[in-house]
Amino acid sequence: MIEKIHPIPAFTDNYIWLFKDSASNNACVVDPGDAEPVLAYLEENGLNLSHILITHHHPDHTAGVAKLLSRYKATVYGPSDSPFKNTSERLQEGDEIEVYGLKFKIMNIPGHTLDHIAYFCDASSGSPVPTLFCGDTLFAAGCGRIFEGNPAMMYESLQKLAELDPQSRVYCTHEYTLANLAFATAADPENTALQERVIAAKNKRENDIPTLPSSIALELATNPFLRCSEQGLIKSAESRNESTQANAVDVFTTLRQWKDNF
Ligand SMILES: [Zn+2]
């Protein structure tokens, strides 16, 4: 069992998520791009690092691993076929791992990078709420840039996440929410759920509270990249592109290019 999932801020806008075993002083971190804030938190709270989960190879997700391993004997889970090699177990779609009695299913979600995986624990797997660690693929009100894949690949990966239990809590890596919401508002101006989300997110940031985790339900209602079949977004993409959008992947491609230059 886990008690709660704690954000350790790193760099300017990363969160390194940490959860501990309720039965011991063991802790697990997700995507430790920087070892220092993790070491400080572990020492302050008398914790032992037993597990590290990696979603993809980018240095702001992996650069802290070597130093953490020099201090703690942790099992490092990460994607197979990845430029990041410092893993003890390499994972791919369909694999399952167990951490503190929680069973996480592995999903391949390429697009941001080709090696990108997500860790999903559903409600029957020991977690009181379904929990998703999705790195830089699905963000609160946005999605990651496409560095290694193509738009159709990224769209398909996001659709896989969109089909998870709507109650699932979404733990992504960056606090990009306000900037994402500004774009979402430009692309989907008549969405009232989105307008409410902007107010709630601004309140949180003004009080220095993370806007994460999000939920799949909230993303389905407000994230333009999960709403490419909605009339409002089709219309926005068509006026942006000055052409008819044949399908949801075309709408997604237009929105992603628009956001890259927003
Ligand atoms: Zn990344």
XYZ file of C-alpha atoms and ligand atoms in Angstrom:
263
model
C 0.000 0.000 0.000
C 1.020 3.601 -0.450
C -0.115 6.507 1.668
C 0.317 9.473 -0.618
C 2.288 10.583 -3.607
C 4.529 13.532 -2.871
C 5.905 16.003 -5.448
C 9.599 16.899 -5.078
C 10.159 20.035 -7.174
C 13.274 19.942 -9.404
C 14.812 22.327 -11.966
C 12.340 25.087 -12.846
C 9.151 23.125 -13.434
C 9.715 19.371 -12.935
C 8.129 17.237 -10.248
C 9.871 14.067 -9.100
C 7.011 12.003 -7.650
C 7.807 10.015 -4.500
C 5.695 7.438 -2.712
C 6.593 5.345 0.303
C 5.677 1.911 1.520
C 3.227 2.137 4.411
C 4.816 -0.964 5.999
C 8.468 0.167 5.953
C 10.666 3.223 5.408
C 11.216 2.334 1.742
C 10.425 4.895 -0.931
C 10.116 4.934 -4.710
C 10.731 7.914 -6.998
C 9.627 8.515 -10.571
C 11.971 10.185 -13.096
C 14.685 11.616 -10.835
C 16.345 14.096 -13.198
C 18.228 15.604 -10.263
C 19.512 13.582 -7.295
C 19.974 16.482 -4.857
C 16.346 17.310 -3.978
C 15.587 13.567 -3.714
C 18.543 12.938 -1.369
C 17.493 15.902 0.771
C 13.910 14.631 1.032
C 14.968 11.053 1.814
C 17.362 12.216 4.547
C 14.890 14.666 6.064
C 12.216 11.975 6.278
C 14.415 9.022 7.271
C 13.595 7.083 4.107
C 15.473 4.431 2.158
C 15.289 4.555 -1.637
C 14.286 1.088 -2.849
C 12.822 1.702 -6.325
C 13.161 4.126 -9.236
C 10.696 4.252 -12.130
C 11.836 5.830 -15.419
C 9.364 6.844 -18.146
C 11.827 7.884 -20.897
C 15.465 8.706 -21.529
C 15.536 12.533 -21.376
C 18.153 13.828 -18.897
C 15.650 15.834 -16.851
C 14.077 12.428 -16.040
C 17.209 10.303 -15.638
C 20.293 12.390 -14.788
C 19.942 11.815 -11.030
C 19.891 8.006 -11.221
C 23.661 7.353 -11.065
C 24.153 9.492 -7.967
C 21.117 7.980 -6.232
C 22.498 4.489 -6.947
C 25.842 5.480 -5.426
C 23.981 6.068 -2.155
C 21.119 3.560 -2.242
C 20.662 0.017 -3.581
C 17.516 0.662 -5.603
C 15.884 -1.354 -8.362
C 15.627 0.817 -11.478
C 12.753 0.110 -13.849
C 12.850 1.699 -17.292
C 11.909 1.205 -20.916
C 13.503 -1.450 -23.090
C 15.122 -0.225 -26.323
C 16.087 3.014 -24.640
C 19.193 5.200 -24.950
C 19.103 5.223 -21.122
C 20.853 2.011 -20.049
C 21.235 2.387 -16.288
C 18.234 0.152 -15.540
C 18.025 -3.129 -13.663
C 14.780 -4.188 -15.368
C 13.720 -3.187 -18.866
C 10.021 -2.958 -19.516
C 7.587 -2.848 -22.388
C 3.859 -2.999 -23.156
C 2.093 -5.723 -21.193
C 4.777 -6.148 -18.532
C 3.715 -5.836 -14.910
C 5.781 -4.810 -11.915
C 4.969 -4.797 -8.218
C 6.085 -2.060 -5.846
C 4.963 -2.228 -2.190
C 2.089 -4.538 -3.162
C 0.895 -2.231 -5.958
C 0.771 -3.775 -9.396
C 1.699 -1.410 -12.250
C 0.949 -2.312 -15.841
C 3.360 -0.985 -18.444
C 2.025 0.829 -21.493
C 4.139 1.798 -24.510
C 3.269 5.406 -25.334
C 5.771 6.603 -27.969
C 5.693 10.011 -29.633
C 7.506 12.460 -27.322
C 10.333 9.906 -27.471
C 10.290 6.436 -29.018
C 11.112 4.707 -25.722
C 8.376 6.395 -23.652
C 6.395 4.128 -21.307
C 3.682 4.769 -18.699
C 3.089 3.016 -15.378
C -0.572 2.385 -14.570
C -2.000 0.912 -11.384
C -5.746 0.258 -11.507
C -8.071 0.162 -8.492
C -7.957 -3.635 -8.301
C -4.160 -3.653 -8.037
C -3.778 -2.429 -4.485
C -4.255 1.314 -5.011
C -7.344 3.056 -3.582
C -7.512 5.125 -6.794
C -6.202 4.260 -10.244
C -2.832 5.940 -10.654
C -0.936 6.850 -13.828
C 2.673 8.018 -14.154
C 2.897 9.273 -17.722
C 6.093 11.377 -17.883
C 6.034 13.862 -20.762
C 3.216 12.367 -22.838
C -0.079 13.544 -21.320
C 0.220 16.847 -19.444
C -2.443 18.701 -17.516
C -4.380 20.446 -20.321
C -1.686 19.593 -22.857
C 0.728 17.009 -24.217
C 4.462 16.658 -24.752
C 6.287 17.902 -27.808
C 6.884 15.323 -30.505
C 10.672 14.928 -30.594
C 11.181 11.399 -31.911
C 7.833 10.063 -33.107
C 5.213 11.473 -35.435
C 1.795 13.028 -34.782
C -0.184 9.851 -35.567
C 1.962 7.892 -33.093
C 1.538 10.524 -30.378
C -2.199 10.731 -31.025
C -2.528 6.960 -30.621
C -0.516 7.013 -27.377
C -2.739 9.756 -25.949
C -5.853 7.817 -26.977
C -4.610 4.797 -24.996
C -4.350 7.002 -21.907
C -7.737 8.598 -22.618
C -9.357 5.162 -22.433
C -8.199 4.496 -18.866
C -10.646 4.725 -15.954
C -11.817 8.380 -15.861
C -11.111 8.450 -12.105
C -7.420 7.747 -12.712
C -5.079 10.294 -11.193
C -2.605 11.624 -13.730
C 0.919 12.278 -12.446
C 2.886 13.898 -15.250
C 6.315 15.454 -14.842
C 5.973 19.179 -15.523
C 4.096 22.116 -14.039
C 3.134 23.494 -17.466
C -0.544 23.752 -16.638
C -1.133 27.522 -16.845
C 0.682 27.816 -20.194
C -1.200 24.776 -21.473
C -4.497 26.258 -20.324
C -3.742 29.514 -22.176
C -3.367 27.539 -25.399
C -6.392 25.333 -24.615
C -8.491 28.484 -24.165
C -7.363 29.831 -27.557
C -8.182 26.510 -29.251
C -11.410 25.719 -27.389
C -12.822 29.125 -26.368
C -16.406 28.042 -25.721
C -15.586 25.192 -23.323
C -17.049 26.167 -19.915
C -15.345 23.271 -18.060
C -12.066 24.669 -19.368
C -12.899 28.173 -18.154
C -13.594 26.785 -14.673
C -10.322 24.872 -14.747
C -8.372 28.054 -15.573
C -9.754 29.768 -12.450
C -8.985 26.750 -10.236
C -5.447 26.357 -11.616
C -4.633 30.067 -11.241
C -5.766 29.938 -7.614
C -3.488 26.992 -6.936
C -0.437 28.572 -8.566
C -0.985 31.886 -6.772
C -0.776 29.897 -3.535
C 2.228 27.887 -4.770
C 0.225 24.637 -4.833
C 0.923 22.100 -7.636
C -1.897 21.780 -10.177
C -1.156 18.048 -10.295
C -2.277 15.353 -10.165
C -4.961 15.791 -12.758
C -7.515 13.112 -13.667
C -8.430 11.443 -16.935
C -11.991 12.793 -16.532
C -10.729 16.379 -16.234
C -8.426 15.899 -19.225
C -11.262 14.473 -21.334
C -13.334 17.561 -20.506
C -10.647 20.211 -21.000
C -7.495 18.976 -22.771
C -7.645 19.969 -26.465
C -5.326 17.101 -27.453
C -7.864 14.570 -26.132
C -10.764 16.399 -27.788
C -9.782 16.240 -31.457
C -13.173 14.831 -32.464
C -15.123 17.678 -30.813
C -16.788 20.166 -33.172
C -15.264 23.217 -31.468
C -11.723 21.931 -31.935
C -12.314 20.733 -35.492
C -13.555 24.268 -36.279
C -10.523 25.887 -34.603
C -8.098 23.593 -36.439
C -9.814 24.303 -39.764
C -9.623 28.044 -39.337
C -5.992 27.827 -38.157
C -5.040 25.619 -41.118
C -7.404 27.253 -43.618
C -8.359 23.770 -44.820
C -10.725 20.897 -44.059
C -9.470 18.445 -41.439
C -10.119 14.903 -42.647
C -9.900 13.173 -39.265
C -8.941 13.484 -35.595
C -5.237 12.871 -36.344
C -5.265 15.872 -38.724
C -6.896 17.993 -36.020
C -4.299 16.767 -33.509
C -1.431 17.534 -35.921
C -2.694 21.077 -36.504
C -3.194 21.696 -32.779
C 0.271 20.369 -31.896
C 1.962 22.555 -34.560
C -0.086 25.556 -33.405
C 0.936 24.945 -29.790
C 4.634 24.637 -30.824
C 4.423 28.239 -32.032
C 2.002 29.596 -29.417
Zn 10.980 14.442 -22.092
